Coordinates of C-alpha atoms and ligand atoms in Angstrom, one line a residue:
M112 CA -15.0 9.7 28.7
T113 CA -12.1 7.4 28.1
S114 CA -8.9 9.4 26.8
P115 CA -7.5 8.5 23.2
V116 CA -4.5 5.8 23.1
K117 CA -1.2 7.3 22.9
V118 CA 1.4 6.3 20.1
Y119 CA 4.8 7.6 20.5
G120 CA 6.8 8.1 17.5
T121 CA 6.8 9.4 13.8
P122 CA 4.5 8.2 11.1
L123 CA 7.6 7.8 8.9
S124 CA 8.9 4.9 10.8
T125 CA 7.6 1.7 9.2
A126 CA 6.9 0.0 12.8
A127 CA 4.9 3.1 13.9
A128 CA 3.0 3.3 10.5
R129 CA 1.9 -0.3 11.1
V130 CA 0.2 0.5 14.3
L131 CA -1.3 3.8 12.8
A132 CA -2.9 2.0 10.0
C133 CA -4.1 -0.6 12.7
L134 CA -5.8 2.3 14.7
F135 CA -7.4 3.9 11.4
E136 CA -8.7 0.3 10.3
K137 CA -10.1 -0.3 13.9
D138 CA -11.7 3.4 14.3
V139 CA -9.8 4.0 17.5
D140 CA -9.1 7.6 18.3
F141 CA -5.3 8.4 19.2
Q142 CA -2.7 10.9 20.1
L143 CA 0.2 10.8 18.5
I144 CA 3.4 11.9 20.3
P145 CA 6.3 13.0 18.2
V146 CA 9.5 11.2 19.1
N147 CA 12.1 12.9 16.8
L148 CA 14.9 10.0 15.9
A149 CA 17.3 12.7 14.6
K150 CA 17.4 14.5 17.8
G151 CA 17.7 11.1 19.7
E152 CA 14.6 11.4 21.6
H153 CA 14.4 7.8 21.6
K154 CA 17.0 7.0 23.3
K155 CA 16.3 9.7 26.4
P156 CA 15.9 8.0 29.8
E157 CA 12.0 9.3 29.9
F158 CA 11.5 7.4 26.6
L159 CA 13.4 4.3 27.6
K160 CA 10.9 3.7 30.2
I161 CA 8.3 2.8 28.0
Q162 CA 10.4 1.4 25.2
P163 CA 13.6 0.0 26.9
F164 CA 14.9 -1.0 23.3
G165 CA 14.9 2.9 22.5
Q166 CA 12.7 2.4 19.2
V167 CA 9.6 3.8 18.2
P168 CA 6.7 3.1 18.3
A169 CA 5.7 2.7 21.7
F170 CA 2.1 2.7 22.9
Q171 CA 0.0 3.5 26.2
D172 CA -3.9 2.7 26.8
E173 CA -5.1 3.4 30.3
S174 CA -2.6 1.2 32.3
I175 CA -1.1 -0.5 29.8
S176 CA 2.1 0.3 28.0
L177 CA 3.5 -1.7 25.3
F178 CA 6.3 -1.9 22.6
E179 CA 6.8 -4.1 19.5
S180 CA 4.4 -2.9 16.7
R181 CA 2.9 -6.5 15.9
A182 CA 2.2 -7.0 19.6
I183 CA 0.6 -3.5 20.0
C184 CA -1.8 -4.2 16.8
R185 CA -2.8 -7.3 18.2
Y186 CA -3.5 -5.8 21.4
I187 CA -5.7 -3.2 19.4
C188 CA -7.7 -5.8 17.6
E189 CA -8.3 -7.7 20.9
K190 CA -9.2 -4.6 23.1
Y191 CA -11.3 -2.9 20.5
A192 CA -12.6 -6.0 18.7
D193 CA -16.3 -4.5 18.3
K194 CA -14.9 -1.2 16.7
G195 CA -14.1 -0.7 13.0
N196 CA -13.3 -3.4 11.1
K197 CA -14.2 -6.4 12.7
K198 CA -12.8 -9.0 11.0
L199 CA -9.0 -7.6 11.1
Y200 CA -7.9 -10.1 13.6
G201 CA -10.4 -12.5 12.8
T202 CA -13.7 -13.9 14.7
N203 CA -12.4 -17.5 15.4
P204 CA -9.5 -19.5 16.3
L205 CA -9.2 -20.8 13.0
A206 CA -9.2 -17.4 11.1
K207 CA -6.8 -16.1 13.8
A208 CA -4.4 -19.0 13.6
S209 CA -4.1 -18.4 9.7
I210 CA -3.7 -14.5 10.3
D211 CA -1.1 -15.3 13.0
Q212 CA 0.6 -17.5 10.5
W213 CA 1.3 -15.1 7.6
L214 CA 1.6 -12.1 10.6
E215 CA 5.0 -14.2 11.5
A216 CA 5.7 -14.7 8.0
E217 CA 5.9 -10.9 7.3
G218 CA 8.0 -10.5 10.6
Q219 CA 10.3 -13.5 10.1
S220 CA 10.8 -13.9 6.1
F221 CA 9.2 -10.4 4.4
N222 CA 10.4 -8.0 6.9
P223 CA 14.2 -8.7 7.0
P224 CA 15.0 -8.5 3.3
S225 CA 12.5 -5.8 2.4
G226 CA 13.7 -3.5 5.5
A227 CA 17.3 -4.3 4.5
L228 CA 16.4 -3.0 0.9
V229 CA 14.5 -0.2 2.2
F230 CA 17.2 1.2 4.5
Q231 CA 20.0 0.6 1.6
L232 CA 17.9 2.2 -1.1
A233 CA 15.9 4.6 0.1
F234 CA 17.4 5.6 3.7
A235 CA 20.9 5.4 3.2
P236 CA 21.4 7.9 0.3
R237 CA 19.0 10.3 2.1
W238 CA 20.9 10.1 5.2
K239 CA 24.5 10.2 3.2
I240 CA 25.4 6.6 4.6
P241 CA 27.7 4.7 1.7
Q242 CA 25.4 1.8 0.5
D243 CA 26.4 -1.9 0.8
Q244 CA 26.1 -3.5 -2.8
D245 CA 26.2 -6.7 -1.5
A246 CA 24.0 -6.7 1.2
I247 CA 21.4 -5.2 -1.9
K248 CA 22.4 -7.9 -4.0
Q249 CA 21.6 -10.7 -1.2
N250 CA 18.4 -9.1 0.3
E251 CA 17.3 -8.8 -3.3
A252 CA 17.6 -12.4 -3.8
K253 CA 16.2 -13.3 -0.6
L254 CA 13.3 -11.0 -0.9
G255 CA 12.6 -12.3 -4.7
K256 CA 12.3 -15.9 -2.9
V257 CA 9.9 -14.8 -0.5
L258 CA 7.6 -13.1 -3.0
D259 CA 7.7 -16.1 -5.1
V260 CA 5.8 -18.2 -2.0
Y261 CA 3.5 -15.2 -1.7
E262 CA 2.6 -15.1 -5.5
K263 CA 1.6 -19.0 -5.2
R264 CA -0.5 -18.0 -2.0
L265 CA -1.8 -15.0 -3.6
G266 CA -2.7 -16.8 -6.7
E267 CA -5.1 -19.1 -4.6
S268 CA -6.4 -16.5 -2.2
R269 CA -7.5 -12.8 -2.5
F270 CA -5.5 -12.1 0.8
L271 CA -2.9 -13.7 2.7
A272 CA -4.8 -15.2 5.0
G273 CA -8.0 -16.0 3.2
D274 CA -11.2 -13.7 1.9
D275 CA -11.0 -10.9 4.2
F276 CA -8.2 -8.2 4.6
S277 CA -6.5 -8.8 7.8
L278 CA -3.6 -7.6 10.0
A279 CA -1.6 -9.8 8.0
D280 CA -1.8 -7.8 4.9
L281 CA -1.9 -4.7 6.8
S282 CA 1.5 -5.6 8.4
H283 CA 3.2 -5.7 5.0
L284 CA 2.3 -2.1 3.8
P285 CA 4.6 0.1 5.8
N286 CA 8.0 -1.7 3.7
A287 CA 6.0 -2.6 0.7
H288 CA 4.9 1.2 0.4
Y289 CA 8.8 2.4 0.8
L290 CA 9.8 -0.3 -1.8
V291 CA 7.5 0.8 -4.5
T292 CA 7.2 4.5 -3.8
A293 CA 10.9 5.3 -2.8
T294 CA 13.5 2.5 -4.4
D295 CA 14.0 1.8 -7.9
R296 CA 13.0 -1.8 -6.8
A297 CA 9.4 -1.8 -7.3
E298 CA 9.4 -4.6 -9.8
L299 CA 10.0 -6.9 -7.0
I300 CA 6.1 -6.4 -6.4
T301 CA 4.7 -5.4 -9.8
S302 CA 6.7 -8.2 -12.0
R303 CA 4.5 -10.8 -10.0
K304 CA 1.0 -10.4 -11.3
H305 CA -1.0 -11.8 -8.0
V306 CA 1.4 -10.0 -5.5
E307 CA 1.0 -6.7 -7.7
R308 CA -3.2 -7.4 -7.5
W309 CA -2.9 -7.7 -3.9
W310 CA -0.4 -4.6 -3.2
D311 CA -2.9 -2.7 -5.3
E312 CA -6.0 -3.6 -3.1
I313 CA -4.4 -3.5 0.3
S314 CA -2.6 0.0 -0.3
N315 CA -5.7 1.5 -1.4
R316 CA -7.4 0.9 1.8
D317 CA -8.6 4.2 3.4
S318 CA -6.3 3.2 6.7
W319 CA -3.8 3.0 4.8
K320 CA -3.8 6.0 3.0
K321 CA -4.6 8.0 6.1
A322 CA -1.3 6.7 7.6
V323 CA 0.4 8.0 4.4
E324 CA -1.1 11.2 4.6
L325 CA 0.3 11.7 8.3
Q326 CA 3.7 11.0 6.6
K327 CA 3.7 14.1 4.9
S328 CA 3.2 16.2 7.8
P329 CA 4.9 13.9 10.6
Ligands
GSH481 N1 10.6 -4.7 16.1 C1 10.3 -3.5 16.2 C2 11.1 -2.5 15.3 C3 11.0 -0.9 15.8 C4 12.2 -0.5 15.0 O1 13.1 -0.8 14.4 N2 12.0 1.1 14.8 C5 13.0 1.7 14.1 C6 12.1 3.1 13.5 S1 11.2 2.0 12.2 C7 13.7 2.8 15.2 O2 13.2 3.2 16.1 N3 14.9 3.0 14.8 C8 15.8 3.6 15.6 C9 16.7 2.8 16.2 O3 16.7 1.4 16.4 O4 17.8 3.6 17.3 C10 8.8 -3.0 16.2 O5 7.9 -3.6 15.3 O6 7.8 -2.1 16.9

């Protein structure tokens, strides 16, 4: 019997939540090994051996040890191609290319401004860090422009990469979730008809609901 894959991190981390949602979508058993960021466990030498940048998540499966959430998700999809949602990372080069394109758009265009807004609006107040109003204004404007592109795309296509829910859609869930549920800028998503329809559909997937459930008892 093979042992479950290991995820090091906390489900409250957006990057770790991406990997957890992917594992649920692929129906792959995992063991979550808590890393307490508040206690600085991610900067300890033992952890730096598996994540040299000192960030969560880190991941281990048999002899492989990986970091970077999107790379981990791609590995899970390739290694466990026959399990769970088989279309999550496409089944042919054309589908994969489109998924990769929107996965890159998430990492390069959506994540920076949405991550900055989530940090400023949801986490800075919790951690008693002063909010940077200029950063909020600039990132809100940047994210608005990105979401205008998404609005057009999602007016033509049910999901970002086509007719099927994919890793590209899944990868947006953690930041979008905090934006909608933990900031007062939910309208960035809900004021755009097609983006809102997409958000409703992807955030109601069982895989994401299970990842959110884990956040309640991290
Ligand atoms: N690009 C990385 C980002 C990882 C990341 O930023 N993790 C955050 C939590 S969401 C973290 O560990 N922050 C603590 C730190 O940077 O010291 C990934 O996708 O895995």
